[in-house]
Short mmCIF file of C-alpha atoms in Angstrom, two decimals:
data_model
loop_
_atom_site.label_atom_id
_atom_site.label_comp_id
_atom_site.label_asym_id
_atom_site.label_seq_id
_atom_site.Cartn_x
_atom_site.Cartn_y
_atom_site.Cartn_z
CA MET H 1 7.77 0.88 -65.38
CA ARG H 2 5.87 3.98 -64.63
CA MET H 3 2.94 4.13 -62.40
CA PRO H 4 -0.12 5.26 -64.25
CA ARG H 5 -0.55 9.18 -63.61
CA ASN H 6 -4.18 9.47 -64.44
CA VAL H 7 -5.93 7.31 -61.83
CA SER H 8 -8.97 7.62 -60.02
CA PRO H 9 -9.33 9.62 -56.65
CA ALA H 10 -9.83 6.31 -54.77
CA ALA H 11 -6.89 4.66 -56.40
CA ALA H 12 -4.95 7.93 -55.72
CA GLU H 13 -5.88 7.73 -51.99
CA ARG H 14 -4.90 4.07 -51.82
CA ARG H 15 -1.60 4.81 -53.35
CA SER H 16 -0.75 7.49 -50.82
CA LEU H 17 -1.92 5.32 -48.12
CA LEU H 18 0.41 2.54 -49.25
CA LEU H 19 3.28 4.95 -49.49
CA ASP H 20 2.75 6.39 -45.98
CA ALA H 21 2.41 2.95 -44.50
CA LEU H 22 5.50 1.88 -46.18
CA LEU H 23 7.43 4.94 -44.94
CA GLY H 24 5.83 4.40 -41.33
CA VAL H 25 7.31 0.90 -41.28
CA LEU H 26 10.59 2.01 -42.48
CA ILE H 27 10.94 4.69 -39.75
CA GLY H 28 9.90 1.95 -37.16
CA ILE H 29 12.64 -0.45 -38.42
CA LEU H 30 15.17 2.48 -38.26
CA ALA H 31 14.14 3.20 -34.69
CA ILE H 32 14.36 -0.29 -33.68
CA VAL H 33 17.79 -0.56 -35.32
CA VAL H 34 19.09 2.65 -33.77
CA ALA H 35 17.64 2.47 -30.34
CA ALA H 36 19.57 1.16 -27.33
CA GLY H 37 17.05 -1.73 -26.98
CA ILE H 38 13.35 -2.74 -27.80
CA GLY H 39 12.36 -1.34 -24.26
CA VAL H 40 13.35 2.18 -25.50
CA VAL H 41 11.47 1.64 -28.59
CA GLY H 42 8.28 0.44 -26.68
CA PHE H 43 8.61 3.35 -24.22
CA PHE H 44 8.67 6.15 -26.82
CA GLY H 45 6.10 4.20 -28.87
CA LEU H 46 3.76 4.32 -26.02
CA LEU H 47 4.43 8.26 -25.41
CA CYS H 48 3.56 8.63 -29.23
CA ALA H 49 0.44 6.57 -28.76
CA LEU H 50 -0.62 8.55 -25.66
CA VAL H 51 -0.37 11.68 -28.18
CA LEU H 52 -1.84 10.31 -31.21
CA VAL H 53 -4.77 8.39 -29.73
CA PRO H 54 -6.24 11.30 -28.00
CA TRP H 55 -5.62 13.38 -30.99
CA TYR H 56 -7.66 11.02 -33.35
CA LEU H 57 -10.41 10.85 -30.77
CA ILE H 58 -10.84 14.52 -30.12
CA GLU H 59 -10.58 15.10 -33.97
CA GLY H 60 -13.35 12.44 -34.44
CA GLY H 61 -15.52 13.69 -31.79
CA LEU H 62 -15.42 17.42 -33.15
CA ARG H 63 -16.30 16.03 -36.47
CA ARG H 64 -19.26 14.08 -35.27
CA SER H 65 -20.52 17.19 -33.55
CA ARG H 66 -20.15 19.25 -36.46
CA ARG H 67 -22.12 16.83 -38.42
CA ARG H 68 -25.05 16.79 -35.94
CA ARG H 69 -25.38 20.50 -36.30
CA MET K 1 -28.69 9.68 -112.66
CA ALA K 2 -26.68 11.65 -110.36
CA THR K 3 -26.48 10.52 -106.89
CA ALA K 4 -25.85 13.16 -104.34
CA THR K 5 -23.19 12.23 -102.11
CA PRO K 6 -23.93 12.90 -98.53
CA THR K 7 -22.02 15.80 -97.20
CA PRO K 8 -19.98 14.64 -94.48
CA THR K 9 -21.24 16.08 -91.22
CA PRO K 10 -18.37 17.80 -89.56
CA THR K 11 -17.20 15.79 -86.52
CA ARG K 12 -16.47 17.94 -83.45
CA SER K 13 -13.60 16.55 -81.36
CA THR K 14 -14.67 15.94 -77.86
CA PRO K 15 -12.18 16.85 -75.31
CA PRO K 16 -10.85 13.82 -73.50
CA ARG K 17 -12.96 13.25 -70.23
CA ARG K 18 -10.95 14.60 -67.16
CA ARG K 19 -10.96 12.68 -63.89
CA PRO K 20 -11.64 14.86 -61.18
CA ARG K 21 -8.53 15.75 -59.36
CA PRO K 22 -8.10 13.63 -56.08
CA ARG K 23 -8.55 15.55 -53.07
CA ARG K 24 -5.16 15.80 -51.52
CA LEU K 25 -4.73 15.27 -47.83
CA PRO K 26 -2.82 18.18 -45.93
CA LEU K 27 0.74 17.40 -45.40
CA TRP K 28 0.23 17.37 -41.50
CA ARG K 29 -2.38 14.78 -42.00
CA ARG K 30 0.08 12.54 -43.90
CA VAL K 31 2.92 13.17 -41.42
CA ARG K 32 0.51 11.97 -38.53
CA ARG K 33 -0.46 9.00 -40.61
CA VAL K 34 3.17 8.14 -41.04
CA ALA K 35 3.86 8.58 -37.42
CA THR K 36 0.92 6.31 -36.40
CA VAL K 37 2.05 3.45 -38.68
CA ALA K 38 5.59 3.88 -37.05
CA CYS K 39 4.19 3.87 -33.81
CA VAL K 40 1.92 0.90 -34.07
CA PHE K 41 4.65 -0.94 -35.84
CA CYS K 42 7.21 -0.15 -32.94
CA LEU K 43 4.54 -1.09 -30.45
CA ALA K 44 3.61 -4.26 -32.15
CA VAL K 45 7.45 -5.42 -32.10
CA ALA K 46 7.97 -4.29 -28.44
CA ALA K 47 4.68 -6.13 -27.45
CA LEU K 48 6.09 -9.31 -28.76
CA SER K 49 9.17 -9.03 -26.18
CA TRP K 50 7.09 -7.31 -23.34
CA LEU K 51 4.20 -9.99 -23.07
CA PRO K 52 6.15 -12.92 -22.37
CA ALA K 53 8.11 -10.94 -19.82
CA VAL K 54 5.00 -9.72 -18.00
CA THR K 55 2.95 -13.16 -18.28
CA GLY K 56 6.02 -15.04 -17.34
CA SER K 57 7.14 -13.26 -14.17
CA ARG K 58 5.75 -15.39 -11.06
CA ASN K 59 5.47 -12.89 -8.29
CA LEU K 60 5.52 -9.59 -9.73
CA GLY K 61 2.75 -7.27 -10.60
CA VAL K 62 2.52 -5.99 -14.36
CA THR K 63 3.60 -2.56 -13.49
CA VAL K 64 6.93 -3.90 -11.71
CA ALA K 65 7.38 -6.54 -14.43
CA SER K 66 6.97 -3.83 -17.14
CA VAL K 67 9.43 -1.71 -15.37
CA GLU K 68 12.03 -4.42 -15.06
CA TRP K 69 11.44 -5.28 -18.72
CA LEU K 70 12.10 -1.69 -19.86
CA ARG K 71 15.31 -1.74 -17.50
CA SER K 72 16.66 -4.91 -18.97
CA HIS K 73 15.86 -3.74 -22.70
CA GLY K 74 18.03 -0.62 -22.83
CA GLY K 75 15.68 1.57 -20.72
CA ASN K 76 17.76 1.68 -17.70
CA PRO K 77 18.61 5.32 -17.79
CA ILE K 78 14.85 6.28 -18.62
CA VAL K 79 13.79 4.43 -15.49
CA SER K 80 16.49 5.92 -13.32
CA GLU K 81 15.53 9.35 -14.56
CA ILE K 82 11.87 8.75 -13.83
CA GLU K 83 12.59 7.34 -10.48
CA ASN K 84 14.86 10.16 -9.49
CA LEU K 85 12.15 12.65 -10.61
CA TYR K 86 9.41 10.88 -8.71
CA TYR K 87 11.47 10.54 -5.49
CA THR K 88 12.52 14.23 -5.71
CA LEU K 89 8.90 15.38 -6.14
CA ASN K 90 7.84 13.05 -3.11
CA GLU K 91 10.68 13.97 -0.89
CA PRO K 92 9.70 13.73 2.61
CA GLY K 93 9.88 16.89 4.85
CA LYS K 94 12.06 17.17 8.06
CA GLY K 95 10.76 17.09 11.37
CA GLY K 96 7.05 16.12 12.15
CA PRO K 97 5.33 14.97 15.29
CA PRO K 98 7.39 12.40 17.23
CA LEU K 99 6.64 8.75 17.20
CA ARG K 100 5.16 7.27 20.45
CA SER K 101 6.12 3.53 19.72
CA LEU K 102 7.90 1.46 17.28
CA PRO K 103 6.69 -1.54 15.25
CA ARG K 104 7.28 -4.72 17.39
CA VAL K 105 9.66 -7.14 15.75
CA GLY K 106 10.71 -10.76 16.07
CA VAL K 107 8.98 -12.98 18.71
CA ALA K 108 8.03 -9.67 20.49
CA ALA K 109 5.45 -9.09 17.85
CA ALA K 110 4.05 -12.55 18.65
CA GLY K 111 4.15 -11.78 22.48
CA GLY K 112 7.70 -13.04 23.36
CA GLY K 113 10.15 -11.28 25.29
CA ALA K 114 13.50 -9.40 24.70
CA HIS K 115 16.69 -11.07 24.39
CA ALA K 116 19.25 -10.40 27.19
CA SER K 117 22.05 -8.90 25.20
CA GLY K 118 25.58 -10.07 25.97
CA ALA K 119 26.40 -6.82 27.87
CA GLU K 120 23.20 -7.26 29.82
CA ALA K 121 23.40 -11.00 30.31
CA GLY K 122 26.98 -10.61 31.64
CA GLU K 123 27.53 -14.27 32.22
CA ALA K 124 26.34 -15.55 28.81
CA ALA K 125 28.55 -17.96 27.24
CA ALA K 126 28.00 -17.01 23.62
CA TRP K 127 28.60 -13.61 22.43
CA SER K 128 25.65 -11.64 21.53
CA PRO K 129 25.46 -8.05 20.49
CA PRO K 130 24.93 -5.03 22.88
CA ASN K 131 21.72 -3.24 22.26
CA VAL K 132 21.74 -0.33 19.76
CA ASP K 133 22.21 3.11 21.36
CA PRO K 134 19.51 5.00 19.55
CA LEU K 135 20.26 8.04 17.59
CA ILE K 136 17.44 10.01 19.14
CA HIS K 137 16.86 10.49 22.66
CA PRO K 138 14.72 9.84 24.94
CA ARG K 139 14.68 6.26 23.69
CA LEU K 140 11.28 4.81 22.92
CA PRO K 141 10.14 1.47 24.56
CA GLY K 142 12.04 -1.29 22.98
CA GLU K 143 14.14 1.02 20.67
CA GLY K 144 17.35 -0.54 19.82
CA VAL K 145 16.75 -3.66 22.10
CA TRP K 146 17.42 -6.97 20.34
CA GLN K 147 14.52 -9.44 20.07
CA LYS K 148 14.63 -13.00 19.14
CA ALA K 149 13.70 -13.77 15.55
CA GLY K 150 12.61 -17.33 16.23
CA ALA K 151 10.27 -18.75 18.81
CA LYS K 152 11.58 -21.34 21.35
CA VAL K 153 15.12 -20.62 20.43
CA GLY K 154 17.70 -21.34 23.14
CA PRO K 155 19.85 -19.11 25.00
CA GLU K 156 21.99 -18.48 21.88
CA PRO K 157 19.59 -17.23 19.18
CA PRO K 158 20.97 -17.42 15.66
CA ALA K 159 19.17 -14.30 14.67
CA LEU K 160 18.17 -11.11 16.55
CA LEU K 161 16.00 -8.21 15.46
CA THR K 162 15.40 -4.77 16.42
CA THR K 163 14.09 -1.16 15.23
CA PHE K 164 15.34 2.27 15.88
CA ARG K 165 14.70 5.70 14.68
CA SER K 166 17.26 6.15 11.71
CA ASP K 167 17.88 10.03 11.38
CA PRO K 168 17.51 12.76 13.96
CA GLU K 169 16.31 15.29 11.31
CA TYR K 170 13.61 12.78 10.32
CA PRO K 171 12.30 11.33 13.63
CA GLN K 172 9.55 9.44 11.95
CA PHE K 173 11.62 7.08 9.92
CA VAL K 174 12.36 3.78 11.44
CA ALA K 175 15.02 1.39 10.41
CA GLY K 176 14.94 -2.46 10.98
CA VAL K 177 18.05 -4.20 11.74
CA ALA K 178 18.88 -7.87 12.01
CA TRP K 179 21.86 -9.56 13.53
CA LEU K 180 22.83 -13.09 12.46
CA ASP K 181 25.36 -15.15 14.46
CA GLN K 182 28.26 -16.30 12.29
CA ALA K 183 28.89 -19.30 14.76
CA ARG K 184 25.54 -20.72 14.16
CA THR K 185 24.63 -19.80 10.81
CA GLU K 186 25.68 -20.31 7.20
CA LEU K 187 24.88 -18.02 4.18
CA ALA K 188 23.85 -19.09 0.81
CA TYR K 189 23.50 -17.18 -2.55
CA VAL K 190 20.21 -18.17 -4.25
CA PRO K 191 19.88 -17.03 -8.08
CA GLY K 192 16.51 -15.89 -9.03
CA LEU K 193 14.64 -16.81 -12.21
CA ALA K 194 15.74 -13.70 -14.09
CA GLU K 195 18.64 -12.39 -12.12
CA PRO K 196 21.63 -12.85 -12.74
CA PRO K 197 20.47 -12.88 -16.28
CA GLU K 198 23.37 -15.05 -17.70
CA PRO K 199 22.82 -18.72 -18.55
CA LEU K 200 23.79 -20.35 -15.12
CA GLU K 201 24.37 -23.95 -14.16
CA ASP K 202 22.38 -25.08 -11.31
CA ARG K 203 20.13 -22.09 -11.33
CA GLY K 204 17.54 -23.74 -9.17
CA ALA K 205 14.09 -22.69 -8.98
CA GLY K 206 14.57 -19.07 -7.64
CA GLU K 207 13.27 -20.17 -4.23
CA VAL K 208 14.72 -21.66 -0.95
CA PRO K 209 15.29 -25.29 -1.87
CA PRO K 210 12.55 -27.30 0.07
CA GLY K 211 15.30 -29.55 1.29
CA MET K 212 16.94 -26.66 3.22
CA ARG K 213 13.90 -25.26 4.73
CA ARG K 214 14.03 -27.07 8.17
CA ARG K 215 17.33 -25.00 8.86
CA LEU K 216 16.18 -21.82 7.42
CA VAL K 217 16.46 -18.79 9.65
CA ALA K 218 16.02 -15.74 7.45
CA THR K 219 16.12 -14.62 3.99
CA PHE K 220 16.85 -11.20 2.42
CA ASN K 221 17.34 -9.24 -0.88
CA GLY K 222 20.33 -9.22 -2.87
CA GLY K 223 22.15 -6.41 -4.57
CA PHE K 224 21.55 -4.40 -7.67
CA PRO K 225 20.93 -6.40 -11.00
CA LEU K 226 24.34 -7.03 -12.60
CA GLU K 227 23.45 -4.98 -15.59
CA THR K 228 22.81 -1.87 -13.40
CA SER K 229 25.73 -2.44 -10.97
CA GLY K 230 28.43 -3.31 -13.55
CA ALA K 231 29.79 -5.51 -10.75
CA GLY K 232 30.80 -9.01 -10.76
CA LEU K 233 29.31 -12.35 -9.55
CA ILE K 234 30.92 -15.67 -8.58
CA TYR K 235 28.44 -18.62 -8.09
CA ARG K 236 29.50 -22.16 -7.11
CA GLY K 237 33.12 -21.37 -7.53
CA LYS K 238 32.63 -20.28 -11.09
CA VAL K 239 32.82 -16.61 -12.50
CA VAL K 240 29.36 -15.50 -13.92
CA GLU K 241 30.17 -11.94 -14.41
CA THR K 242 33.72 -10.69 -14.13
CA MET K 243 34.77 -9.54 -10.76
CA VAL K 244 35.96 -5.78 -10.25
CA ASP K 245 38.66 -4.84 -7.70
CA GLY K 246 37.60 -2.30 -5.09
CA ILE K 247 33.92 -3.28 -5.07
CA ALA K 248 32.26 -4.37 -1.73
CA THR K 249 31.65 -8.10 -1.96
CA VAL K 250 29.77 -10.56 -0.07
CA VAL K 251 31.86 -13.64 0.09
CA GLY K 252 30.48 -17.16 0.99
CA TYR K 253 33.42 -19.66 1.59
CA ARG K 254 33.55 -23.26 0.89
CA GLY K 255 33.72 -24.00 4.67
CA GLY K 256 30.43 -22.35 5.20
CA GLY K 257 31.88 -19.02 6.42
CA TYR K 258 30.98 -15.67 5.07
CA ASP K 259 32.61 -12.10 5.04
CA ILE K 260 32.08 -8.79 3.45
CA VAL K 261 35.23 -7.57 1.78
CA ARG K 262 36.61 -5.03 -0.50
CA TRP K 263 37.60 -7.21 -3.59
CA ASP K 264 41.27 -7.38 -4.33
CA HIS K 265 41.67 -10.75 -6.23
CA GLY K 266 41.22 -9.51 -9.72
CA THR K 267 39.29 -11.44 -12.07
CA SER K 268 40.52 -14.84 -10.57
CA VAL K 269 38.64 -16.87 -8.26
CA PRO K 270 40.22 -17.85 -4.92
CA LYS K 271 39.95 -21.45 -4.24
CA ASP K 272 38.04 -21.11 -0.99
CA VAL K 273 35.41 -18.99 -2.53
CA TRP K 274 32.01 -20.60 -3.14
CA PHE K 275 30.02 -17.47 -4.17
CA ALA K 276 30.93 -13.72 -4.22
CA LYS K 277 28.36 -11.04 -5.07
CA GLN K 278 29.36 -7.53 -5.70
CA ASN K 279 27.56 -4.26 -5.48
CA LEU K 280 29.03 -0.70 -5.62
CA PRO K 281 31.91 0.51 -3.38
CA PRO K 282 31.79 -0.39 0.43
CA ILE K 283 29.78 2.00 2.32
CA ILE K 284 31.66 1.30 5.50
CA TYR K 285 35.20 0.10 5.75
CA GLU K 286 37.59 -0.63 8.65
CA GLY K 287 34.82 0.87 10.80
CA LYS K 288 34.68 4.24 8.82
CA LEU K 289 31.92 5.55 6.61
CA ASN K 290 33.08 5.80 2.97
CA PRO K 291 34.34 9.50 2.68
CA ASN K 292 32.57 9.64 -0.88
CA LEU K 293 29.00 8.54 0.20
CA SER K 294 27.70 11.97 -1.05
CA ASP K 295 29.20 11.64 -4.51
CA GLY K 296 27.22 10.48 -7.35
CA PRO K 297 28.92 8.50 -10.17
CA GLU K 298 30.73 5.90 -8.44
CA TRP K 299 27.24 4.58 -6.86
CA GLY K 300 26.01 3.19 -10.18
CA GLU K 301 23.62 4.05 -12.91
CA THR K 302 20.41 3.87 -10.71
CA VAL K 303 18.65 6.04 -8.18
CA ASN K 304 20.79 8.96 -7.05
CA ASN K 305 22.63 8.17 -3.79
CA ALA K 306 21.06 11.31 -2.01
CA THR K 307 17.68 10.34 -2.97
CA ARG K 308 15.47 9.22 0.07
CA VAL K 309 14.25 5.91 -0.85
CA TRP K 310 13.75 2.41 0.37
CA ARG K 311 17.42 0.98 0.94
CA SER K 312 18.90 -1.97 2.46
CA GLY K 313 22.62 -2.84 3.49
CA LEU K 314 24.50 -5.71 4.81
CA GLY K 315 27.52 -5.41 7.34
CA ILE K 316 29.64 -7.31 9.37
CA ASP K 317 30.54 -6.52 12.90
CA ALA K 318 33.76 -6.84 14.65
CA HIS K 319 32.97 -10.56 15.58
CA GLY K 320 32.31 -11.51 12.12
CA ASP K 321 28.39 -11.65 12.57
CA LEU K 322 26.06 -10.39 9.77
CA ILE K 323 24.11 -7.20 10.31
CA TYR K 324 21.28 -6.39 8.00
CA ALA K 325 19.49 -2.95 7.74
CA ALA K 326 16.72 -1.48 5.79
CA ALA K 327 14.25 1.39 6.10
CA ASN K 328 12.31 3.69 4.02
CA TYR K 329 13.64 7.39 3.15
CA GLN K 330 17.16 6.64 3.38
CA THR K 331 20.06 8.03 1.57
CA VAL K 332 23.17 5.93 1.15
CA GLU K 333 24.98 7.96 3.90
CA SER K 334 21.92 7.56 6.35
CA LEU K 335 21.82 3.88 5.66
CA ALA K 336 25.60 3.46 6.35
CA LYS K 337 25.06 5.44 9.72
CA VAL K 338 22.41 3.02 10.50
CA LEU K 339 24.65 0.00 10.00
CA GLN K 340 27.55 1.63 11.67
CA ARG K 341 25.37 2.38 14.71
CA ALA K 342 24.40 -1.30 14.80
CA GLY K 343 27.97 -2.30 14.97
CA ALA K 344 29.05 -2.97 11.39
CA VAL K 345 32.69 -2.30 10.66
CA ARG K 346 32.40 -3.30 6.91
CA ALA K 347 29.32 -2.76 4.96
CA ILE K 348 27.82 -3.03 1.35
CA GLU K 349 24.64 -1.51 -0.01
CA LEU K 350 22.33 -4.14 -1.07
CA ASP K 351 19.10 -3.55 -3.27
CA ILE K 352 16.78 -0.51 -3.18
CA ASN K 353 13.22 0.45 -3.70
CA GLU K 354 10.16 -0.90 -1.88
CA ASP K 355 9.79 -3.56 -4.59
CA TRP K 356 13.08 -5.27 -3.83
CA THR K 357 13.67 -4.56 -0.15
CA SER K 358 12.83 -7.75 1.91
CA PHE K 359 14.09 -9.30 5.17
CA ILE K 360 11.95 -12.28 6.18
CA SER K 361 12.70 -14.25 9.45
CA TYR K 362 11.06 -17.62 10.25
CA ARG K 363 9.72 -17.94 13.78
CA HIS K 364 9.64 -21.82 13.63
CA PRO K 365 11.80 -24.48 11.95
CA GLY K 366 10.59 -25.62 8.38
CA ALA K 367 10.18 -21.84 7.22
CA LEU K 368 6.96 -21.61 9.23
CA ASP K 369 5.45 -18.33 10.46
CA PRO K 370 7.54 -16.17 8.28
CA SER K 371 7.38 -12.33 9.04
CA ASN K 372 8.72 -9.18 7.45
CA LEU K 373 11.32 -7.31 9.46
CA LEU K 374 9.26 -4.05 9.09
CA PRO K 375 5.41 -3.98 8.56
CA GLU K 376 5.93 -1.43 5.72
CA MET K 377 7.85 -3.95 3.71
CA TYR K 378 5.08 -4.75 1.34
CA ARG K 379 6.26 -7.96 -0.47
CA SER K 380 4.72 -11.08 0.89
CA PRO K 381 6.67 -12.99 3.71
CA GLU K 382 6.38 -16.07 1.40
CA ARG K 383 8.29 -14.18 -1.07
CA TYR K 384 11.36 -16.45 -1.21
CA LEU K 385 9.45 -19.73 -0.59
CA VAL K 386 8.06 -19.18 -4.10
CA PRO K 387 10.07 -18.70 -7.13
CA ASP K 388 11.29 -14.98 -7.36
CA GLU K 389 12.80 -13.02 -10.15
CA ARG K 390 15.53 -11.63 -8.20
CA ASP K 391 18.64 -13.31 -6.68
CA PHE K 392 18.66 -13.30 -2.84
CA PHE K 393 20.55 -14.58 0.38
CA ALA K 394 19.18 -17.48 2.70
CA VAL K 395 20.46 -17.85 6.06
CA TYR K 396 20.46 -21.42 7.27
CA LEU K 397 21.41 -22.89 10.81
CA LYS K 398 24.57 -24.75 10.54
CA ALA K 399 24.16 -28.42 10.05
CA GLY K 400 23.71 -30.07 13.64
CA GLN K 401 22.79 -26.82 15.46
CA PRO K 402 19.62 -27.04 17.49
CA TRP K 403 17.00 -24.50 16.71
#
């Protein structure tokens, strides 16, 4: 079965989101399997969150300020 | 009649309608999105383990409980690295203004007097230790002078306490030391709720059993967690964790006696051993400091032995009496010197860090009026009267002994 190639932009976006989510979960499972323990996974997950959350927040803030202008 | 056939109108083939091309996300955004999903997934799975550990711990703050959870779930090297970095960055400076007084300990803190040491009392029937000769002179008032831990105890107090400055290079650091009379006391090993982690018969409630509190003299912290120390444990005559030869061991015998030995029985349990708790190599043996106190690896996968941090240790003097010592900003070597100064001929390092170091004495029978050995010990004096995570030692008066 082949996935339809000619799809709407919204469907294409949903499709890529699904793929990314699946890939993310796979990487997460791999990390849990490979790590010395769930504590290590949590610790590095927290570190990543400390980078990603401010990144999203700053980006969102910049976008809002551009729209206001 | 001729009919004109309609000329077919030429049909124009319309090109197929093209959908607008979807706007593609830049690659870095997709990578970030994947990383976010992976991160959220990992955090969610970790939270399933972390939440019960934090909410289930009885007398630990969230931070300490989280660190303990990380330590016991594969993160011990991470915690040790962070601790070492923190303590190195916050290393105390040498010197500083001299102290004018020392914290009052024992019944002296509650307005009692000093205990006449055996050497001073002269005619005293029971042996009691001579006052500790301070490391720094001139001696401060009360420095190294033993004080009774219990109020209204007779002429043979089962526990004595004192303080003295622990290091001539750091004249502001004060060590708290306790002496426990082997002739009048017995020692018990009490498992905590989470340490030792192995399934344990008769674990108890992680606190001093209510039925034993009438005879309770003192309680103090145990050694490193088994996972960190890599050492052994015997509890109620049964092996909980395999014993290791050459490791310093607090041994409690079935008859009620106790000792600190360098373990040499292999993995077997001698018949007279009731409990045995191991922790690192001896720091004092046969009256001498361990020559390797400044070396790293043999001191376990924890805070570096040269890092100045809260440390505690337990020694035994030439008369077989116990000597407990604890102080902030100690290295393994300086702690060993404190114990040696107080008279220990064999000694073991116990737990370290301010979160775990506790010595509590009880001024009245029934575990009443508990007080920490040093005012800087931040854990509640009620610590071992409520369930605790870590294992600890309890010192009881021997049955039939008067308070």
